[in-house]
Every structure is written in C-alpha cells, then in structure tokens.
Amino acid sequence: MSHQNHWNARYPKIELRSFDSNYLRKTHPLMALWWNMAMPGAGHLMIGKIDKGFFLFIWEFLFNTQANINTAIVYSCTGRFELAKATLDTRWFFLYIGVYVFTFWDAYRLATEMNNFARLSQKDHIPLAHFKLSVIDINYLLKVNKWIPVLWSAVVPGLGHIYLRHYMVGGILFSCFVMTTYQSRLLDGIYFTVLGDFGQATHLLDMEWLLYMPSLYCFSIYDSHYRAIELNKMYEAEQAHFLKNTYTSSQLHLF
C-alpha cells in the first residue's frame, strides 16, 4: 500500500494546502453545541466547517447587534427589566432566535457525523499528506508545544491559529477580535481604568459589542489548544505509517 496516498482513501484524514489545512477528528458533540450557544459559528469552526462558521459569525454580528440583544442582557442582569424590554428590537430578535436555535442543533448533528467519518478514516491505512510546497507558502505536519498557541491566543485571539498555520480560522478570529475591540472601545476603557477614572471608562464602553469578547477570547484559547493536540496526533500517525512501511520485518535483519 506504499504506492497509495491520501487521495485513495474513501475518508481522507487530512487535506493539506500551502496556506491552510483541514482534517477529520473526533469532537464531543456537546462541546460543539456549547460553543455555538456561546458564539454561533464557533462550534462549526471547531469541527472543520469553516465556510458555515464564517457565515454564522457574520450573521451573529449583524442580527445580534441590530436586535440590541447584548445590551438587553446587560440590563436584565442588572435588574433593569423594563429598560431591557425597551431596548430589545423585537423585529430583529424574532428573526434571530430561530436561526440561533438551529446553529447549536446543527453543530451537534455535524459533530456526530464527523465523528463517524473520523472512525471510518482510521480503518484506511493510507499515508497522510504531510508536506505541501507552493510558490506562496510551505505547509507541513510538525509536532508542536500545545501551550504555545494557547499563549498567543491569550495575547490576541487568532494568533494561536496562525502559529498552527490555520490561516482561515485564525484570520476570522483575529478580524472579529479587532472589530469587537474597536467597536466596544475596550482599549479606551482599559486606559481610563488604569488611570482610576472608572466613571469615564464605564461611560465609554459599548456593552453591545463588549459582550462578544468573552466568547471570542475563550473559544480562541480552547480551539487553538485542541487543534495543537490533534495536529500532534496527525504527525505521530504519519510518522508511524512512514516508519512501518519503510522498515518492514522483511527488510529488518537482526541476526
């Protein structure tokens, strides 16, 4: 089977391109569901459905912001329920809620399906794509320290994914972080907080945008750590297959 490559597999484990990669891996369906409840689209990004995840990120920012949902959440959590009701735009909200429920149901369904495909892919003993060279970039499987992407994701969401050469997911998270930071005036709020002017900091912060930050930040850290572990597994599987087919028992003579 040494003449075969990953294209011969019915369920390829990995697709390696010069600028990015995607791969089948097992994911707990409830984890995909949870991340989509926190930030619609995040669960899809985690299981490799990048196009749908990107679309849902755009949808979330558009519909959530138009409906003033995050602002209404802040007012509800502080006991100002009448103000929350007055703030919420029901025209956008009722359009939002149906798709929102669909997103975490769909993430659970797709995670279950991807897990089945991942199990089937383990039965195909096909060499994994491990090196991709092009005129614009070089991509490859390499064992990494799983805490380095966590560190960079904690500094700026998206950087951990870029370190792992997941440029599309990293670019999505980085762009969303920059947009959310700018629109929420988070850095201005931090600046005045450091100066001790808490009133001015509270006045400047836009809570409608600031409430996106915990989900983006935590997901970026979690997903970069998860991807580093899975990439290490892919690297070890590729190395094991290479060594097994290169140094077979018929070629190895100990005596």
GROMACS .gro file of C-alpha atoms in nm:
model
  255
    1MET     CA    1   0.000   0.000   0.000
    2SER     CA    2   0.307   0.225  -0.004
    3HIS     CA    3   0.224   0.349  -0.356
    4GLN     CA    4  -0.106   0.492  -0.237
    5ASN     CA    5  -0.164   0.836  -0.095
    6HIS     CA    6  -0.439   1.010   0.097
    7TRP     CA    7  -0.639   1.068  -0.224
    8ASN     CA    8  -0.706   0.692  -0.239
    9ALA     CA    9  -0.880   0.694   0.097
   10ARG     CA   10  -1.258   0.698   0.099
   11TYR     CA   11  -1.245   0.924   0.406
   12PRO     CA   12  -0.915   1.120   0.395
   13LYS     CA   13  -0.788   1.214   0.739
   14ILE     CA   14  -0.633   1.544   0.634
   15GLU     CA   15  -0.638   1.795   0.350
   16LEU     CA   16  -0.313   1.991   0.344
   17ARG     CA   17  -0.283   2.305   0.137
   18SER     CA   18   0.001   2.554   0.117
   19PHE     CA   19  -0.200   2.814   0.312
   20ASP     CA   20  -0.415   2.601   0.542
   21SER     CA   21  -0.528   2.251   0.640
   22ASN     CA   22  -0.841   2.071   0.749
   23TYR     CA   23  -0.880   1.726   0.897
   24LEU     CA   24  -1.122   1.474   1.038
   25ARG     CA   25  -1.110   1.438   1.414
   26LYS     CA   26  -1.339   1.332   1.693
   27THR     CA   27  -1.521   1.609   1.877
   28HIS     CA   28  -1.762   1.582   2.164
   29PRO     CA   29  -2.100   1.688   2.014
   30LEU     CA   30  -2.200   1.868   2.334
   31MET     CA   31  -1.883   2.078   2.314
   32ALA     CA   32  -1.970   2.188   1.960
   33LEU     CA   33  -2.324   2.265   2.079
   34TRP     CA   34  -2.194   2.466   2.375
   35TRP     CA   35  -1.961   2.683   2.169
   36ASN     CA   36  -2.239   2.763   1.924
   37MET     CA   37  -2.460   2.867   2.214
   38ALA     CA   38  -2.181   3.098   2.333
   39MET     CA   39  -2.095   3.228   1.985
   40PRO     CA   40  -2.289   3.097   1.682
   41GLY     CA   41  -2.042   2.967   1.426
   42ALA     CA   42  -1.770   2.878   1.676
   43GLY     CA   43  -1.882   2.515   1.702
   44HIS     CA   44  -1.877   2.485   1.323
   45LEU     CA   45  -1.524   2.626   1.306
   46MET     CA   46  -1.414   2.373   1.567
   47ILE     CA   47  -1.534   2.072   1.365
   48GLY     CA   48  -1.387   2.199   1.038
   49LYS     CA   49  -1.697   2.356   0.877
   50ILE     CA   50  -1.518   2.685   0.816
   51ASP     CA   51  -1.746   2.824   0.546
   52LYS     CA   52  -2.061   2.776   0.753
   53GLY     CA   53  -1.886   2.902   1.067
   54PHE     CA   54  -1.775   3.221   0.888
   55PHE     CA   55  -2.128   3.281   0.759
   56LEU     CA   56  -2.274   3.235   1.108
   57PHE     CA   57  -2.020   3.477   1.256
   58ILE     CA   58  -2.137   3.744   1.010
   59TRP     CA   59  -2.499   3.661   1.085
   60GLU     CA   60  -2.438   3.681   1.462
   61PHE     CA   61  -2.274   4.023   1.449
   62LEU     CA   62  -2.542   4.160   1.215
   63PHE     CA   63  -2.861   4.030   1.375
   64ASN     CA   64  -2.748   4.039   1.740
   65THR     CA   65  -2.633   4.398   1.709
   66GLN     CA   66  -2.945   4.512   1.523
   67ALA     CA   67  -3.169   4.349   1.785
   68ASN     CA   68  -2.965   4.501   2.074
   69ILE     CA   69  -2.964   4.160   2.241
   70ASN     CA   70  -2.638   4.205   2.432
   71THR     CA   71  -2.747   4.540   2.571
   72ALA     CA   72  -3.077   4.387   2.681
   73ILE     CA   73  -2.881   4.106   2.851
   74VAL     CA   74  -2.676   4.360   3.046
   75TYR     CA   75  -2.989   4.543   3.161
   76SER     CA   76  -3.156   4.213   3.258
   77CYS     CA   77  -2.853   4.101   3.459
   78THR     CA   78  -2.855   4.431   3.648
   79GLY     CA   79  -3.227   4.408   3.726
   80ARG     CA   80  -3.344   4.680   3.485
   81PHE     CA   81  -3.602   4.466   3.309
   82GLU     CA   82  -3.819   4.748   3.177
   83LEU     CA   83  -3.517   4.909   3.016
   84ALA     CA   84  -3.418   4.571   2.870
   85LYS     CA   85  -3.762   4.532   2.711
   86ALA     CA   86  -3.749   4.884   2.574
   87THR     CA   87  -3.403   4.829   2.427
   88LEU     CA   88  -3.475   4.498   2.253
   89ASP     CA   89  -3.580   4.532   1.889
   90THR     CA   90  -3.833   4.251   1.852
   91ARG     CA   91  -3.838   4.270   1.471
   92TRP     CA   92  -3.474   4.159   1.457
   93PHE     CA   93  -3.497   3.942   1.767
   94PHE     CA   94  -3.759   3.703   1.630
   95LEU     CA   95  -3.559   3.667   1.310
   96TYR     CA   96  -3.254   3.596   1.524
   97ILE     CA   97  -3.391   3.338   1.766
   98GLY     CA   98  -3.492   3.072   1.511
   99VAL     CA   99  -3.152   3.068   1.342
  100TYR     CA  100  -2.979   3.077   1.682
  101VAL     CA  101  -3.152   2.755   1.791
  102PHE     CA  102  -3.068   2.598   1.453
  103THR     CA  103  -2.698   2.677   1.494
  104PHE     CA  104  -2.635   2.467   1.804
  105TRP     CA  105  -2.864   2.186   1.683
  106ASP     CA  106  -2.671   2.182   1.355
  107ALA     CA  107  -2.334   2.184   1.532
  108TYR     CA  108  -2.438   1.883   1.742
  109ARG     CA  109  -2.562   1.698   1.432
  110LEU     CA  110  -2.249   1.770   1.228
  111ALA     CA  111  -2.015   1.679   1.514
  112THR     CA  112  -2.186   1.341   1.540
  113GLU     CA  113  -2.149   1.285   1.164
  114MET     CA  114  -1.784   1.395   1.162
  115ASN     CA  115  -1.710   1.156   1.448
  116ASN     CA  116  -1.850   0.869   1.242
  117PHE     CA  117  -1.636   0.968   0.943
  118ALA     CA  118  -1.331   1.002   1.169
  119ARG     CA  119  -1.381   0.645   1.294
  120LEU     CA  120  -1.413   0.519   0.937
  121SER     CA  121  -1.100   0.708   0.831
  122GLN     CA  122  -0.898   0.520   1.093
  123LYS     CA  123  -0.963   0.197   0.901
  124ASP     CA  124  -0.794   0.334   0.587
  125HIS     CA  125  -0.423   0.268   0.630
  126ILE     CA  126  -0.325   0.533   0.379
  127PRO     CA  127  -0.021   0.764   0.407
  128LEU     CA  128  -0.120   1.110   0.530
  129ALA     CA  129  -0.035   1.426   0.341
  130HIS     CA  130   0.249   1.575   0.546
  131PHE     CA  131   0.424   1.839   0.332
  132LYS     CA  132   0.291   2.096   0.085
  133LEU     CA  133   0.518   2.330  -0.108
  134SER     CA  134   0.394   2.608  -0.336
  135VAL     CA  135   0.522   2.936  -0.473
  136ILE     CA  136   0.345   3.132  -0.198
  137ASP     CA  137   0.391   2.923   0.117
  138ILE     CA  138   0.500   2.598   0.278
  139ASN     CA  139   0.276   2.387   0.500
  140TYR     CA  140   0.365   2.070   0.685
  141LEU     CA  141   0.287   1.845   0.977
  142LEU     CA  142   0.512   1.906   1.274
  143LYS     CA  143   0.484   1.827   1.643
  144VAL     CA  144   0.433   2.146   1.842
  145ASN     CA  145   0.420   2.251   2.204
  146LYS     CA  146   0.045   2.258   2.269
  147TRP     CA  147   0.075   2.552   2.511
  148ILE     CA  148   0.240   2.795   2.267
  149PRO     CA  149  -0.080   2.853   2.063
  150VAL     CA  150  -0.268   2.894   2.391
  151LEU     CA  151  -0.025   3.167   2.493
  152TRP     CA  152  -0.056   3.356   2.165
  153SER     CA  153  -0.436   3.319   2.163
  154ALA     CA  154  -0.440   3.470   2.512
  155VAL     CA  155  -0.241   3.767   2.381
  156VAL     CA  156  -0.455   3.822   2.070
  157PRO     CA  157  -0.727   3.577   1.959
  158GLY     CA  158  -0.637   3.426   1.622
  159LEU     CA  159  -0.260   3.437   1.663
  160GLY     CA  160  -0.251   3.084   1.807
  161HIS     CA  161  -0.429   2.951   1.498
  162ILE     CA  162  -0.194   3.143   1.269
  163TYR     CA  163   0.100   2.986   1.455
  164LEU     CA  164  -0.051   2.644   1.380
  165ARG     CA  165  -0.087   2.751   1.012
  166HIS     CA  166  -0.467   2.755   1.029
  167TYR     CA  167  -0.480   3.086   0.850
  168MET     CA  168  -0.851   3.096   0.764
  169VAL     CA  169  -0.977   3.028   1.117
  170GLY     CA  170  -0.705   3.249   1.260
  171GLY     CA  171  -0.795   3.529   1.020
  172ILE     CA  172  -1.164   3.506   1.110
  173LEU     CA  173  -1.097   3.518   1.485
  174PHE     CA  174  -0.835   3.793   1.454
  175SER     CA  175  -1.065   4.010   1.239
  176CYS     CA  176  -1.357   3.962   1.477
  177PHE     CA  177  -1.136   4.047   1.774
  178VAL     CA  178  -1.008   4.367   1.613
  179MET     CA  179  -1.360   4.474   1.511
  180THR     CA  180  -1.504   4.395   1.855
  181THR     CA  181  -1.219   4.572   2.035
  182TYR     CA  182  -1.264   4.884   1.822
  183GLN     CA  183  -1.644   4.898   1.837
  184SER     CA  184  -1.660   4.829   2.211
  185ARG     CA  185  -1.385   5.087   2.286
  186LEU     CA  186  -1.228   4.828   2.511
  187LEU     CA  187  -0.879   4.977   2.496
  188ASP     CA  188  -1.016   5.320   2.591
  189GLY     CA  189  -1.194   5.160   2.884
  190ILE     CA  190  -0.873   4.987   2.997
  191TYR     CA  191  -0.681   5.313   2.963
  192PHE     CA  192  -0.916   5.512   3.188
  193THR     CA  193  -0.942   5.220   3.431
  194VAL     CA  194  -0.564   5.223   3.474
  195LEU     CA  195  -0.585   5.598   3.539
  196GLY     CA  196  -0.851   5.531   3.803
  197ASP     CA  197  -1.126   5.715   3.615
  198PHE     CA  198  -1.384   5.434   3.642
  199GLY     CA  199  -1.678   5.658   3.558
  200GLN     CA  200  -1.528   5.763   3.226
  201ALA     CA  201  -1.429   5.403   3.150
  202THR     CA  202  -1.785   5.280   3.212
  203HIS     CA  203  -1.929   5.565   3.008
  204LEU     CA  204  -1.711   5.489   2.704
  205LEU     CA  205  -1.760   5.113   2.690
  206ASP     CA  206  -2.018   4.985   2.442
  207MET     CA  207  -2.162   4.677   2.612
  208GLU     CA  208  -2.342   4.568   2.295
  209TRP     CA  209  -2.003   4.489   2.143
  210LEU     CA  210  -1.810   4.413   2.460
  211LEU     CA  211  -2.023   4.106   2.538
  212TYR     CA  212  -1.885   3.934   2.226
  213MET     CA  213  -1.536   3.942   2.376
  214PRO     CA  214  -1.557   3.661   2.637
  215SER     CA  215  -1.686   3.410   2.381
  216LEU     CA  216  -1.430   3.507   2.117
  217TYR     CA  217  -1.145   3.511   2.365
  218CYS     CA  218  -1.223   3.182   2.540
  219PHE     CA  219  -1.304   2.998   2.217
  220SER     CA  220  -0.980   3.109   2.056
  221ILE     CA  221  -0.780   2.975   2.350
  222TYR     CA  222  -0.971   2.647   2.370
  223ASP     CA  223  -0.972   2.578   1.996
  224SER     CA  224  -0.603   2.652   1.945
  225HIS     CA  225  -0.516   2.410   2.226
  226TYR     CA  226  -0.749   2.147   2.082
  227ARG     CA  227  -0.606   2.187   1.731
  228ALA     CA  228  -0.248   2.162   1.857
  229ILE     CA  229  -0.328   1.828   2.024
  230GLU     CA  230  -0.500   1.695   1.710
  231LEU     CA  231  -0.216   1.810   1.483
  232ASN     CA  232   0.033   1.631   1.706
  233LYS     CA  233  -0.175   1.315   1.671
  234MET     CA  234  -0.173   1.354   1.292
  235TYR     CA  235   0.203   1.400   1.294
  236GLU     CA  236   0.254   1.089   1.507
  237ALA     CA  237   0.020   0.885   1.285
  238GLU     CA  238   0.205   0.996   0.970
  239GLN     CA  239   0.543   0.915   1.124
  240ALA     CA  240   0.423   0.574   1.244
  241HIS     CA  241   0.291   0.488   0.898
  242PHE     CA  242   0.615   0.601   0.732
  243LEU     CA  243   0.836   0.401   0.969
  244LYS     CA  244   0.617   0.092   0.943
  245ASN     CA  245   0.628   0.091   0.563
  246THR     CA  246   0.995   0.189   0.539
  247TYR     CA  247   1.134  -0.056   0.793
  248THR     CA  248   0.926  -0.370   0.743
  249SER     CA  249   1.001  -0.704   0.903
  250SER     CA  250   1.122  -0.847   0.572
  251GLN     CA  251   1.381  -0.572   0.541
  252LEU     CA  252   1.496  -0.576   0.903
  253HIS     CA  253   1.753  -0.847   0.986
  254LEU     CA  254   1.873  -0.851   1.344
  255PHE     CA  255   2.088  -1.165   1.310
   0.00000   0.00000   0.00000
